[in-house]
Coordinates of C-alpha atoms in Angstrom, one line a residue:
M1 CA 104.7 45.3 126.6
T2 CA 102.7 45.9 123.4
N3 CA 99.1 44.8 123.0
K4 CA 98.4 41.8 120.9
P5 CA 97.3 42.5 117.4
E6 CA 93.6 42.3 116.8
I7 CA 92.7 40.2 113.7
L8 CA 89.3 40.0 112.0
L9 CA 88.5 36.7 110.2
I10 CA 85.9 37.2 107.5
Y11 CA 84.3 34.0 106.3
T12 CA 82.2 34.3 103.0
G13 CA 82.0 30.6 102.2
G14 CA 84.2 28.1 100.4
T15 CA 85.8 24.7 101.1
I16 CA 87.9 26.0 104.0
G17 CA 84.8 26.5 106.1
M18 CA 83.3 23.1 105.5
V19 CA 83.3 20.0 107.7
K20 CA 82.2 16.5 106.8
D21 CA 79.1 15.0 108.4
Y22 CA 80.4 11.5 108.9
E23 CA 76.9 10.0 109.0
S24 CA 75.8 11.4 105.7
N25 CA 79.3 12.0 104.1
A26 CA 78.0 15.4 103.0
L27 CA 79.9 18.7 103.5
K28 CA 78.3 21.3 105.7
A29 CA 79.3 24.9 106.7
F30 CA 81.4 25.1 109.9
D31 CA 80.5 27.4 112.8
F32 CA 83.4 29.8 113.1
N33 CA 82.4 30.5 116.7
H34 CA 84.0 27.1 117.5
L35 CA 87.1 27.9 115.5
F36 CA 89.5 27.4 118.5
D37 CA 87.9 24.0 119.3
K38 CA 88.6 22.9 115.8
I39 CA 92.1 24.4 115.5
P40 CA 93.5 24.6 119.0
E41 CA 96.9 25.6 117.5
L42 CA 95.4 29.1 117.0
K43 CA 95.7 29.7 120.7
Q44 CA 99.5 29.7 120.3
L45 CA 99.4 32.7 118.0
N46 CA 100.4 36.1 119.5
C47 CA 97.2 37.8 118.5
N48 CA 93.5 38.0 119.2
V49 CA 91.2 36.6 116.5
E50 CA 87.6 37.5 116.1
S51 CA 85.4 36.1 113.3
V52 CA 82.4 37.3 111.3
S53 CA 80.6 35.1 108.7
F54 CA 78.2 35.8 105.9
E55 CA 74.7 34.9 107.1
E56 CA 74.5 32.3 104.3
P57 CA 78.0 31.0 103.3
M58 CA 78.2 30.9 99.6
D59 CA 80.1 28.9 97.0
S60 CA 82.6 31.2 95.3
S61 CA 81.1 30.4 91.9
N62 CA 78.2 32.6 93.0
M63 CA 80.6 35.5 93.8
N64 CA 79.6 38.9 92.3
T65 CA 80.1 42.6 92.7
D66 CA 77.4 42.9 95.5
Y67 CA 79.4 40.4 97.6
W68 CA 82.6 42.3 97.0
V69 CA 80.9 45.4 98.4
D70 CA 79.7 43.3 101.4
I71 CA 83.3 42.2 102.1
L72 CA 84.6 45.8 101.7
E73 CA 81.9 47.1 104.1
I74 CA 83.0 44.6 106.8
I75 CA 86.6 45.8 106.4
E76 CA 85.6 49.4 106.4
E77 CA 83.4 49.1 109.5
N78 CA 86.3 47.4 111.4
Y79 CA 89.2 49.2 109.8
H80 CA 90.1 51.4 112.8
K81 CA 89.4 48.6 115.4
K82 CA 91.5 45.9 113.9
D83 CA 95.2 45.5 113.0
G84 CA 94.6 43.1 110.1
F85 CA 92.1 41.1 108.1
V86 CA 91.9 37.5 106.9
V87 CA 89.3 36.8 104.3
L88 CA 88.2 33.2 103.7
T89 CA 86.6 32.6 100.4
G90 CA 86.4 29.8 97.8
S91 CA 89.5 29.4 95.7
D92 CA 87.8 29.2 92.3
T93 CA 87.1 33.0 92.1
M94 CA 89.6 34.1 94.8
S95 CA 91.9 35.9 92.3
Y96 CA 88.9 37.9 91.0
T97 CA 87.6 38.8 94.4
S98 CA 91.0 39.7 96.0
S99 CA 92.0 41.7 92.9
A100 CA 88.7 43.6 93.2
I101 CA 89.2 44.4 96.9
S102 CA 92.7 45.6 96.1
F103 CA 91.3 48.3 93.7
M104 CA 88.4 49.1 96.0
I105 CA 90.7 50.2 98.9
E106 CA 92.8 53.2 98.1
N107 CA 96.0 53.7 100.2
L108 CA 95.5 50.6 102.2
S109 CA 97.7 50.7 105.4
K110 CA 96.8 47.3 106.9
P111 CA 97.1 43.7 105.7
V112 CA 94.1 42.1 104.0
I113 CA 95.0 38.5 103.4
F114 CA 92.9 36.1 101.4
T115 CA 93.1 32.4 101.8
G116 CA 91.1 29.2 101.5
S117 CA 91.8 25.5 100.9
Q118 CA 91.5 22.6 98.5
L119 CA 90.2 20.3 101.3
P120 CA 87.7 21.0 104.1
I121 CA 88.9 22.0 107.5
G122 CA 87.8 18.7 109.0
D123 CA 89.5 16.5 106.5
L124 CA 92.4 14.4 107.7
R125 CA 94.8 15.7 105.0
T126 CA 93.5 19.2 104.9
D127 CA 95.6 22.2 103.8
A128 CA 93.1 24.5 105.5
K129 CA 94.9 24.6 108.9
E130 CA 98.3 25.6 107.6
N131 CA 96.8 28.2 105.2
L132 CA 94.6 29.7 107.9
I133 CA 97.2 29.8 110.7
T134 CA 99.9 31.3 108.5
A135 CA 97.5 33.8 106.9
I136 CA 96.6 35.0 110.4
Q137 CA 100.3 35.2 111.4
I138 CA 101.0 37.3 108.3
A139 CA 98.0 39.6 109.1
A140 CA 99.4 40.0 112.6
A141 CA 103.1 40.5 111.7
K142 CA 104.6 43.8 112.7
N143 CA 108.0 45.3 112.1
N144 CA 110.4 46.8 114.8
D145 CA 108.4 50.0 114.8
N146 CA 105.3 48.1 115.7
E147 CA 103.8 48.8 112.2
P148 CA 102.2 46.1 110.0
I149 CA 104.8 44.5 107.6
V150 CA 102.2 43.9 104.9
T151 CA 100.1 46.9 103.8
E152 CA 98.4 45.5 100.7
V153 CA 95.9 42.8 99.7
G154 CA 97.7 39.5 99.6
L155 CA 96.7 35.9 98.7
Y156 CA 98.2 33.1 100.8
F157 CA 98.2 29.5 99.6
E158 CA 100.6 26.6 100.2
Y159 CA 103.5 28.4 101.8
K160 CA 103.5 31.4 99.6
L161 CA 102.0 34.9 99.9
Y162 CA 101.4 36.6 96.6
R163 CA 100.2 40.1 95.7
A164 CA 96.6 39.2 95.2
N165 CA 96.0 41.2 92.0
R166 CA 98.9 39.2 90.3
T167 CA 97.4 35.8 90.9
T168 CA 95.7 33.2 88.8
K169 CA 94.2 29.8 89.9
I170 CA 96.1 27.2 87.9
N171 CA 95.2 23.9 89.5
A172 CA 92.0 22.4 90.8
E173 CA 93.7 19.4 92.5
Q174 CA 97.1 20.3 93.8
F175 CA 97.5 22.2 97.1
E176 CA 99.6 24.7 95.1
A177 CA 96.5 26.1 93.5
F178 CA 97.8 29.6 92.6
A179 CA 100.5 31.1 90.5
S180 CA 101.9 34.6 90.1
A181 CA 103.9 34.4 86.9
N182 CA 104.8 38.0 86.5
Y183 CA 105.6 39.0 90.1
P184 CA 107.5 36.9 92.7
P185 CA 106.0 35.9 96.1
I186 CA 106.0 38.7 98.6
A187 CA 106.6 36.3 101.5
E188 CA 107.3 32.6 101.9
S189 CA 106.6 30.3 104.9
G190 CA 109.2 27.7 105.8
V191 CA 111.0 27.2 109.1
H192 CA 110.8 31.0 109.2
L193 CA 108.2 33.3 107.8
K194 CA 110.3 35.4 105.4
F195 CA 109.0 38.7 104.0
E196 CA 110.5 40.2 100.8
N197 CA 110.4 43.8 102.1
H198 CA 111.7 45.3 98.8
L199 CA 108.7 43.8 96.9
L200 CA 106.0 45.1 99.3
L201 CA 103.7 48.1 98.6
K202 CA 104.0 51.0 101.1
P203 CA 101.1 53.3 102.0
D204 CA 101.4 57.1 101.8
K205 CA 101.2 58.2 105.4
N206 CA 99.9 61.6 104.5
K207 CA 96.9 60.3 102.7
K208 CA 93.7 58.8 104.1
T209 CA 92.5 55.3 103.3
L210 CA 89.4 55.4 101.0
F211 CA 86.8 52.8 100.3
R212 CA 85.4 52.7 96.8
K213 CA 82.1 50.9 96.3
K214 CA 80.9 51.8 92.8
L215 CA 81.6 49.0 90.3
V216 CA 80.3 48.7 86.8
N217 CA 79.9 45.1 85.5
D218 CA 78.7 45.8 82.0
I219 CA 81.9 44.2 80.6
V220 CA 82.9 41.0 78.8
I221 CA 85.9 38.8 78.2
L222 CA 86.5 38.1 74.5
K223 CA 89.0 35.3 74.1
L224 CA 90.4 34.9 70.6
F225 CA 90.8 31.5 68.9
P226 CA 91.8 30.5 65.4
S227 CA 88.8 30.8 63.0
I228 CA 86.7 32.9 65.4
T229 CA 83.9 34.2 63.2
K230 CA 82.7 37.7 62.4
E231 CA 79.3 36.8 63.8
V232 CA 80.6 35.8 67.2
V233 CA 82.8 39.0 67.6
M234 CA 79.9 41.2 66.3
A235 CA 77.5 39.6 68.8
I236 CA 79.8 40.2 71.7
L237 CA 80.8 43.8 70.8
E238 CA 77.2 44.8 70.1
I239 CA 75.9 43.6 73.6
Q240 CA 73.5 46.3 74.8
N241 CA 75.0 48.7 77.4
L242 CA 78.5 47.2 77.0
K243 CA 81.1 49.5 78.4
G244 CA 84.3 47.5 78.5
V245 CA 86.0 44.5 76.9
V246 CA 89.0 42.5 78.1
L247 CA 90.4 41.1 74.8
E248 CA 92.5 38.0 75.4
T249 CA 94.9 38.0 72.5
Y250 CA 97.7 35.7 71.4
G251 CA 101.3 35.9 72.7
S252 CA 102.5 39.4 73.2
G253 CA 99.1 41.0 72.2
N254 CA 98.6 39.7 68.7
A255 CA 95.3 39.3 66.9
P256 CA 93.9 38.6 63.4
T257 CA 94.5 41.3 60.8
N258 CA 91.2 40.6 58.9
L259 CA 89.6 43.9 58.0
W260 CA 86.2 42.8 59.4
F261 CA 87.8 42.2 62.8
L262 CA 89.7 45.5 63.0
S263 CA 86.6 47.3 61.7
L264 CA 84.4 45.8 64.5
L265 CA 87.0 46.8 67.1
K266 CA 87.1 50.4 65.7
N267 CA 83.4 50.7 65.7
A268 CA 83.2 49.6 69.3
I269 CA 85.9 52.0 70.4
D270 CA 84.1 54.8 68.5
R271 CA 81.0 54.0 70.5
G272 CA 82.9 54.6 73.7
I273 CA 83.7 51.0 74.6
H274 CA 87.0 50.6 76.4
I275 CA 89.0 47.6 75.0
V276 CA 91.9 46.2 77.0
D277 CA 94.5 44.0 75.3
V278 CA 95.7 41.2 77.6
T279 CA 97.7 38.1 76.7
Q280 CA 96.2 34.6 76.9
C281 CA 99.6 33.4 78.2
V282 CA 99.9 32.8 81.9
G283 CA 103.2 34.7 82.0
G284 CA 104.6 37.5 79.9
S285 CA 103.4 40.8 78.7
V286 CA 101.5 42.5 75.8
I287 CA 103.9 44.5 73.7
L288 CA 101.8 46.3 71.1
G289 CA 103.6 46.8 67.8
Q290 CA 106.3 44.1 68.4
Y291 CA 104.7 42.0 65.5
D292 CA 102.8 43.1 62.4
T293 CA 99.7 41.3 64.0
S294 CA 99.6 43.9 66.8
V295 CA 100.6 47.1 64.9
K296 CA 97.0 47.7 63.8
L297 CA 95.7 47.2 67.3
K298 CA 98.2 49.9 68.5
Q299 CA 96.9 52.2 65.7
L300 CA 93.4 51.6 67.0
N301 CA 94.5 52.9 70.4
L302 CA 93.6 49.8 72.3
I303 CA 94.4 49.9 76.0
N304 CA 97.7 48.1 76.6
G305 CA 97.1 45.6 79.4
K306 CA 100.9 44.9 79.6
D307 CA 101.4 42.0 82.1
I308 CA 98.1 42.3 84.0
T309 CA 96.2 39.1 84.6
T310 CA 92.7 38.7 83.1
E311 CA 91.3 38.5 86.6
S312 CA 92.9 41.8 87.6
A313 CA 92.0 43.5 84.3
I314 CA 88.3 42.6 84.9
A315 CA 88.5 44.0 88.5
K316 CA 90.3 47.2 87.3
L317 CA 87.9 47.8 84.5
M318 CA 84.9 47.5 86.8
Y319 CA 86.6 49.8 89.3
L320 CA 87.7 52.5 86.8
L321 CA 84.3 52.5 85.0
G322 CA 82.7 53.1 88.5
E323 CA 85.0 56.0 89.1
K324 CA 83.7 57.7 85.9
I325 CA 87.1 58.6 84.5
A326 CA 86.9 61.0 81.6
P327 CA 87.0 59.0 78.3
E328 CA 90.1 60.8 77.0
S329 CA 92.0 59.9 80.2
F330 CA 90.8 56.4 80.6
K331 CA 93.5 54.7 78.6
N332 CA 96.3 56.5 80.4
V333 CA 94.8 55.7 83.8
F334 CA 94.3 52.0 83.0
E335 CA 97.9 51.7 81.7
T336 CA 99.2 53.2 85.0
S337 CA 99.8 50.7 87.9
L338 CA 97.5 51.7 90.7
R339 CA 97.9 48.8 93.2
G340 CA 101.1 47.1 91.9
E341 CA 98.9 45.1 89.4
M342 CA 101.2 45.6 86.4
S343 CA 104.9 46.2 85.9

């Protein structure tokens, strides 16, 4: 008889960990030490669950790189003691956070599953119970060789497990809050929990798992819109200490052909600023040179973000800047899929 999988639940904050005080009607943070009292169904799971919480639960709107390192350090400290990890965080910035963690762990060999909810755990119609129970089940799932089925950072919400660094939050009101337009779900929960094994990342068993904690956040998102002015673009590209830009372009990577615009981009690149071209569209890919309006961008040697999400591009840029990649190699490294984040 095999031992039950050991799962660590990491609560950072967010709606899923809130309960309603019925006297005041206010939401307050839930004590995860009483998790089994609140969700007795967890006792039916074939695993042992231990929980750890941030000292002060935080709204995910306050999420930043320091908290990402805090999450990573909890995983690192428990990596050899636990079989899987479930991270509970607010859904608003969950795609950013889970994408960042995916880059910060190199050669991950265990499941790290992010989840949350749209309604608090104590609400009558809550989605928290299903999301939490299934996320734990996924983190504990083993194959016939007693090895974890999922060995990547996933995001589970409303019956679907996605590769975390492919996700975007698309709805603030529906239970189906996330989408992954450019990569199918890697598992679905119905009557059975069905994993798409051919879509899952596999670790290199000859390599160690490495935890990377250096992130550089001197970056910006520049979203194009019709009639964007020279003054606005100049003000953004001339931010002091700026090191990277995620440029949200139209369609398949298209941008204005005004000489002032191209000149400002060239000047920024000449100053060593890395500019990544990503599409504003939810689905699809940047294809530089497909239209005249992106030929000049290709000539400027912009980094082609292909079908990466903005959230993932931000996380990848922070990570690679922290790794101090040689300037002449940076474009090539960014355009290479490191954690399955781009096709």
